[in-house]
Amino acid sequence: MKVELRNIDAGNIEECEALQVAEEQAQYIASNIDSLKEADANSNVARPFAVYIDDKMVGFTMFAFDEDYEDPNDRYWLWRFMIDRNLQGKGYGTLALREIISYFKENGAHNIKLSTKESNVTALSLYHNFGFQENGEMNDGEIVLNLNL
């Protein structure tokens, strides 16, 4: 399967905004509409992408790349990551996360941080499978995980 992270533009923004997580996951992640507003407000560091598999949009992700941040271990964050509720359970999350990690590596990151609620066991399982580990930090009530690349 061909996995791609594509820029969000006038041609795909409505489709991206329409993607939703399963109802029980909504407590863990902002809507894509809200995430894109956050990306606009933080355009100096935010990098939003639509996730495509075999030319079909299946999800959304957004990164923070703050290369001017003093602490090199706190420059690169996986801010958002979701697969549409109608496409979950097909392995797309695993394929997409592999591509996301490759993007970080190709763009100079030496580590990636993310945060999620401790009760988000499905996401935690996926992140742990890729080597992300809790680092003892908290971020707005969420546990922080780190992956050294």
Coordinates of N, CA and C in Angstrom, one line a residue:
M1 N 0.8 -1.2 0.0 CA 0.0 0.0 0.0 C 0.9 1.2 0.0
K2 N 0.4 2.2 -0.7 CA 1.2 3.5 -0.8 C 0.6 4.5 0.2
V3 N 1.5 4.9 1.1 CA 1.1 5.8 2.2 C 1.7 7.2 1.9
E4 N 0.9 8.2 2.0 CA 1.4 9.6 1.8 C 0.9 10.6 2.8
L5 N 1.7 11.5 3.1 CA 1.2 12.7 3.9 C 1.1 13.8 2.9
R6 N -0.1 14.4 2.7 CA -0.2 15.4 1.7 C -0.7 16.7 2.4
N7 N -0.2 17.8 1.8 CA -0.6 19.1 2.3 C -2.1 19.3 2.2
I8 N -2.7 20.1 3.1 CA -4.1 20.3 3.0 C -4.3 21.7 2.3
D9 N -5.2 21.6 1.3 CA -5.4 22.8 0.4 C -6.9 22.9 0.1
A10 N -7.2 23.8 -0.8 CA -8.6 24.1 -1.1 C -9.2 22.8 -1.7
G11 N -8.4 22.0 -2.3 CA -9.0 20.8 -3.0 C -9.3 19.6 -2.1
N12 N -8.8 19.6 -0.8 CA -9.0 18.5 0.1 C -9.4 18.9 1.5
I13 N -9.5 20.2 1.7 CA -9.8 20.7 3.1 C -11.2 20.2 3.6
E14 N -12.2 20.3 2.8 CA -13.5 19.9 3.2 C -13.6 18.4 3.5
E15 N -12.9 17.6 2.7 CA -12.9 16.1 3.0 C -12.1 15.9 4.3
C16 N -11.0 16.6 4.5 CA -10.3 16.4 5.8 C -11.1 16.9 7.0
E17 N -11.8 18.0 6.9 CA -12.7 18.4 8.0 C -13.8 17.5 8.3
A18 N -14.2 16.7 7.3 CA -15.3 15.8 7.5 C -14.9 14.5 8.2
L19 N -13.6 14.2 8.2 CA -13.1 13.0 8.9 C -13.4 13.1 10.4
Q20 N -13.8 11.9 11.0 CA -14.1 11.9 12.4 C -13.6 10.6 13.0
V21 N -13.3 10.7 14.3 CA -12.9 9.5 15.1 C -14.2 8.8 15.6
A22 N -14.0 7.6 16.1 CA -15.2 6.9 16.7 C -15.7 7.7 17.9
E23 N -17.0 7.6 18.2 CA -17.6 8.4 19.2 C -16.8 8.3 20.5
E24 N -16.4 7.1 20.9 CA -15.7 6.9 22.2 C -14.3 7.5 22.2
Q25 N -13.8 7.9 21.0 CA -12.4 8.5 20.9 C -12.5 10.0 20.9
A26 N -13.6 10.6 20.7 CA -13.8 12.0 20.6 C -13.2 12.8 21.8
Q27 N -13.2 12.2 23.0 CA -12.7 12.8 24.2 C -11.2 13.0 24.2
Y28 N -10.5 12.3 23.2 CA -9.1 12.3 23.2 C -8.4 13.2 22.2
I29 N -9.2 13.7 21.3 CA -8.6 14.5 20.2 C -9.5 15.6 19.7
A30 N -9.0 16.7 19.4 CA -9.7 17.8 18.8 C -10.2 17.4 17.5
S31 N -11.3 18.1 17.0 CA -11.8 17.8 15.7 C -10.8 18.4 14.7
N32 N -10.8 17.9 13.5 CA -9.9 18.4 12.4 C -10.1 19.8 12.1
I33 N -11.4 20.3 12.2 CA -11.7 21.7 12.0 C -10.9 22.5 13.1
D34 N -11.0 22.1 14.3 CA -10.3 22.9 15.4 C -8.8 22.8 15.2
S35 N -8.3 21.6 14.8 CA -6.9 21.4 14.6 C -6.4 22.3 13.5
L36 N -7.1 22.5 12.4 CA -6.7 23.3 11.3 C -6.7 24.8 11.8
K37 N -7.6 25.2 12.6 CA -7.6 26.5 13.2 C -6.4 26.7 14.0
E38 N -6.0 25.7 14.8 CA -4.8 25.8 15.6 C -3.6 25.9 14.7
A39 N -3.6 25.2 13.6 CA -2.5 25.2 12.7 C -2.3 26.6 12.1
D40 N -3.4 27.3 11.8 CA -3.4 28.6 11.3 C -2.8 29.6 12.3
A41 N -3.3 29.4 13.6 CA -2.8 30.3 14.7 C -1.3 30.0 15.0
N42 N -0.8 28.9 14.7 CA 0.6 28.5 15.0 C 1.3 28.2 13.7
S43 N 1.1 28.9 12.7 CA 1.7 28.6 11.3 C 3.2 28.6 11.3
N44 N 3.8 29.2 12.3 CA 5.3 29.1 12.3 C 5.8 27.8 12.7
V45 N 5.0 26.9 13.4 CA 5.5 25.6 13.8 C 4.6 24.5 13.4
A46 N 3.4 24.7 13.1 CA 2.4 23.6 12.8 C 2.6 23.1 11.4
R47 N 2.5 21.8 11.2 CA 2.5 21.2 9.9 C 1.4 20.2 9.9
P48 N 0.2 20.6 9.3 CA -0.9 19.7 9.2 C -0.9 18.9 7.9
F49 N -1.3 17.7 7.9 CA -1.3 16.9 6.7 C -2.5 16.0 6.7
A50 N -3.0 15.7 5.5 CA -4.0 14.6 5.3 C -3.2 13.3 5.1
V51 N -3.7 12.3 5.6 CA -3.1 10.9 5.4 C -3.8 10.2 4.3
Y52 N -3.1 9.8 3.3 CA -3.6 9.1 2.2 C -3.0 7.7 2.1
I53 N -3.9 6.7 1.8 CA -3.4 5.4 1.6 C -4.0 5.0 0.2
D54 N -3.2 4.6 -0.7 CA -3.6 4.3 -2.1 C -4.5 5.4 -2.6
D55 N -4.1 6.7 -2.5 CA -4.8 7.8 -3.0 C -6.2 8.1 -2.4
K56 N -6.5 7.4 -1.2 CA -7.7 7.7 -0.5 C -7.4 8.3 0.8
M57 N -8.0 9.5 1.1 CA -7.8 10.1 2.4 C -8.4 9.2 3.5
V58 N -7.5 8.9 4.5 CA -8.0 8.0 5.6 C -7.9 8.7 6.9
G59 N -7.1 9.8 7.0 CA -6.8 10.4 8.3 C -6.2 11.7 8.2
F60 N -5.8 12.2 9.4 CA -5.3 13.6 9.5 C -4.2 13.5 10.6
T61 N -3.1 14.3 10.4 CA -2.1 14.4 11.4 C -1.6 15.8 11.4
M62 N -1.0 16.2 12.5 CA -0.4 17.6 12.6 C 0.8 17.5 13.5
F63 N 1.9 18.1 13.1 CA 3.1 18.1 13.8 C 3.5 19.5 14.3
A64 N 4.3 19.6 15.3 CA 4.9 20.8 15.7 C 6.4 20.7 15.4
F65 N 7.0 21.6 14.6 CA 8.4 21.6 14.3 C 8.9 23.0 14.7
D66 N 9.4 23.1 15.9 CA 9.9 24.4 16.4 C 11.4 24.3 16.5
E67 N 12.1 24.5 15.4 CA 13.5 24.3 15.3 C 14.3 25.4 16.1
D68 N 13.6 26.5 16.5 CA 14.3 27.5 17.2 C 14.1 27.3 18.7
Y69 N 13.4 26.3 19.1 CA 13.2 26.1 20.6 C 14.5 25.7 21.2
E70 N 14.8 26.2 22.4 CA 16.1 26.0 23.1 C 16.4 24.6 23.3
D71 N 15.5 23.8 23.8 CA 15.8 22.4 24.2 C 15.6 21.5 22.9
P72 N 16.6 20.9 22.4 CA 16.5 20.1 21.2 C 15.6 18.9 21.4
N73 N 15.4 18.5 22.7 CA 14.5 17.3 23.0 C 13.1 17.7 23.0
D74 N 12.7 19.0 22.8 CA 11.4 19.4 22.9 C 10.9 20.2 21.6
R75 N 11.6 19.9 20.5 CA 11.3 20.7 19.3 C 10.3 20.0 18.4
Y76 N 10.1 18.7 18.5 CA 9.3 18.0 17.5 C 8.2 17.2 18.2
W77 N 7.0 17.6 17.9 CA 5.8 16.9 18.6 C 4.9 16.4 17.5
L78 N 4.3 15.3 17.8 CA 3.2 14.7 17.0 C 1.9 15.2 17.8
W79 N 1.4 16.3 17.3 CA 0.3 17.0 18.0 C -1.1 16.3 17.8
R80 N -1.3 15.8 16.5 CA -2.6 15.2 16.2 C -2.4 14.0 15.3
F81 N -3.2 13.0 15.5 CA -3.1 11.8 14.7 C -4.5 11.1 14.8
M82 N -5.1 11.0 13.7 CA -6.4 10.2 13.7 C -6.6 9.5 12.4
I83 N -7.4 8.4 12.5 CA -7.9 7.7 11.3 C -9.4 7.8 11.4
D84 N -10.1 8.0 10.2 CA -11.5 8.2 10.2 C -12.2 6.9 10.8
R85 N -13.3 7.2 11.5 CA -14.0 6.1 12.2 C -14.4 5.0 11.3
N86 N -14.7 5.3 10.0 CA -15.2 4.3 9.1 C -14.1 3.4 8.5
L87 N -12.8 3.8 8.8 CA -11.7 3.1 8.2 C -10.8 2.5 9.3
Q88 N -11.2 2.6 10.5 CA -10.4 2.0 11.6 C -10.4 0.5 11.6
G89 N -9.4 -0.1 12.1 CA -9.3 -1.6 12.2 C -8.8 -2.2 10.9
K90 N -8.3 -1.5 10.0 CA -7.7 -2.0 8.8 C -6.2 -1.9 8.7
G91 N -5.6 -1.5 9.8 CA -4.1 -1.4 9.8 C -3.6 0.0 9.3
Y92 N -4.5 0.9 9.0 CA -4.1 2.2 8.4 C -3.3 3.0 9.5
G93 N -3.7 2.9 10.7 CA -3.0 3.6 11.8 C -1.6 3.2 11.8
T94 N -1.3 2.0 11.8 CA 0.1 1.5 11.8 C 0.9 1.9 10.6
L95 N 0.2 1.8 9.4 CA 0.9 2.3 8.2 C 1.2 3.8 8.2
A96 N 0.2 4.5 8.7 CA 0.4 6.0 8.8 C 1.4 6.4 9.8
L97 N 1.4 5.8 10.9 CA 2.4 6.1 12.0 C 3.8 5.8 11.5
R98 N 4.0 4.8 10.7 CA 5.3 4.4 10.2 C 5.7 5.6 9.2
E99 N 4.8 6.1 8.4 CA 5.1 7.2 7.5 C 5.4 8.5 8.3
I100 N 4.7 8.7 9.3 CA 4.9 9.9 10.2 C 6.3 9.9 10.8
I101 N 6.7 8.8 11.3 CA 8.0 8.7 11.9 C 9.1 8.9 10.8
S102 N 8.9 8.3 9.6 CA 9.8 8.6 8.5 C 9.9 10.0 8.2
Y103 N 8.8 10.7 8.2 CA 8.8 12.2 7.9 C 9.6 12.9 8.9
F104 N 9.5 12.6 10.2 CA 10.3 13.3 11.2 C 11.8 13.0 11.0
K105 N 12.1 11.8 10.7 CA 13.5 11.4 10.5 C 14.1 12.2 9.3
E106 N 13.3 12.2 8.2 CA 13.8 12.8 7.0 C 13.9 14.4 7.1
N107 N 13.2 14.9 8.1 CA 13.2 16.3 8.4 C 14.1 16.7 9.6
G108 N 15.0 15.9 10.0 CA 16.0 16.3 10.9 C 15.7 16.0 12.4
A109 N 14.6 15.4 12.7 CA 14.2 15.2 14.1 C 15.1 14.1 14.7
H110 N 15.5 14.2 15.9 CA 16.2 13.1 16.6 C 15.3 12.4 17.7
N111 N 14.2 13.1 18.0 CA 13.2 12.5 18.8 C 11.9 13.1 18.5
I112 N 10.8 12.4 19.0 CA 9.4 12.8 18.8 C 8.7 12.7 20.1
K113 N 8.0 13.7 20.5 CA 7.1 13.7 21.7 C 5.7 13.8 21.2
L114 N 4.8 13.2 22.1 CA 3.4 13.3 21.9 C 2.8 13.2 23.3
S115 N 1.5 13.6 23.4 CA 0.8 13.4 24.7 C -0.6 12.9 24.4
T116 N -1.0 12.1 25.4 CA -2.4 11.6 25.3 C -2.9 11.2 26.7
K117 N -4.1 11.0 26.9 CA -4.7 10.7 28.2 C -4.3 9.2 28.5
E118 N -4.0 8.9 29.7 CA -3.6 7.6 30.1 C -4.7 6.6 29.8
S119 N -6.0 7.0 29.8 CA -7.1 6.1 29.5 C -7.2 5.8 28.0
N120 N -6.4 6.4 27.1 CA -6.5 6.2 25.7 C -5.7 4.9 25.3
V121 N -6.2 3.8 25.8 CA -5.4 2.6 25.7 C -5.1 2.1 24.3
T122 N -6.0 2.3 23.4 CA -5.8 1.9 22.0 C -4.7 2.7 21.4
A123 N -4.7 4.0 21.6 CA -3.6 4.8 21.0 C -2.3 4.5 21.7
L124 N -2.3 4.3 23.0 CA -1.1 4.0 23.8 C -0.5 2.6 23.3
S125 N -1.3 1.7 23.0 CA -0.8 0.4 22.5 C -0.1 0.6 21.2
L126 N -0.7 1.4 20.3 CA -0.1 1.6 19.0 C 1.3 2.3 19.2
Y127 N 1.3 3.4 20.0 CA 2.5 4.1 20.2 C 3.6 3.2 20.9
H128 N 3.2 2.4 21.8 CA 4.2 1.5 22.5 C 4.7 0.5 21.5
N129 N 3.9 0.1 20.6 CA 4.4 -0.9 19.5 C 5.5 -0.3 18.7
F130 N 5.5 1.1 18.5 CA 6.5 1.8 17.8 C 7.7 2.2 18.6
G131 N 7.7 1.9 19.9 CA 8.8 2.3 20.8 C 8.6 3.6 21.6
F132 N 7.5 4.2 21.4 CA 7.3 5.4 22.3 C 7.2 5.0 23.7
Q133 N 7.8 5.7 24.6 CA 7.8 5.4 26.1 C 7.4 6.6 26.9
E134 N 6.6 6.4 28.0 CA 6.3 7.5 28.9 C 7.6 8.1 29.4
N135 N 7.7 9.4 29.5 CA 9.0 10.0 30.1 C 8.8 10.7 31.4
G136 N 7.6 10.5 32.0 CA 7.4 11.1 33.4 C 6.8 12.5 33.3
E137 N 6.8 13.1 32.2 CA 6.2 14.4 32.1 C 4.7 14.4 31.9
M138 N 4.1 15.5 32.2 CA 2.6 15.7 32.0 C 2.5 16.9 31.1
N139 N 1.4 16.9 30.3 CA 1.1 18.1 29.4 C -0.4 18.3 29.5
D140 N -0.8 19.3 30.2 CA -2.3 19.6 30.3 C -3.1 18.3 30.7
G141 N -2.6 17.6 31.7 CA -3.3 16.4 32.2 C -3.1 15.2 31.4
E142 N -2.2 15.3 30.4 CA -1.9 14.1 29.5 C -0.5 13.6 29.8
I143 N -0.3 12.3 29.7 CA 1.0 11.8 29.8 C 1.8 12.0 28.5
V144 N 3.1 12.3 28.7 CA 4.0 12.6 27.5 C 4.8 11.3 27.2
L145 N 4.8 11.0 25.9 CA 5.6 9.9 25.5 C 6.7 10.4 24.5
N146 N 7.8 9.7 24.5 CA 9.0 10.1 23.7 C 9.5 8.9 22.9
L147 N 9.9 9.2 21.7 CA 10.5 8.2 20.8 C 11.9 8.8 20.3
N148 N 12.9 8.1 20.7 CA 14.3 8.5 20.2 C 14.5 7.9 18.8
L149 N 14.9 8.7 17.9 CA 15.1 8.2 16.5 C 16.5 7.8 16.2

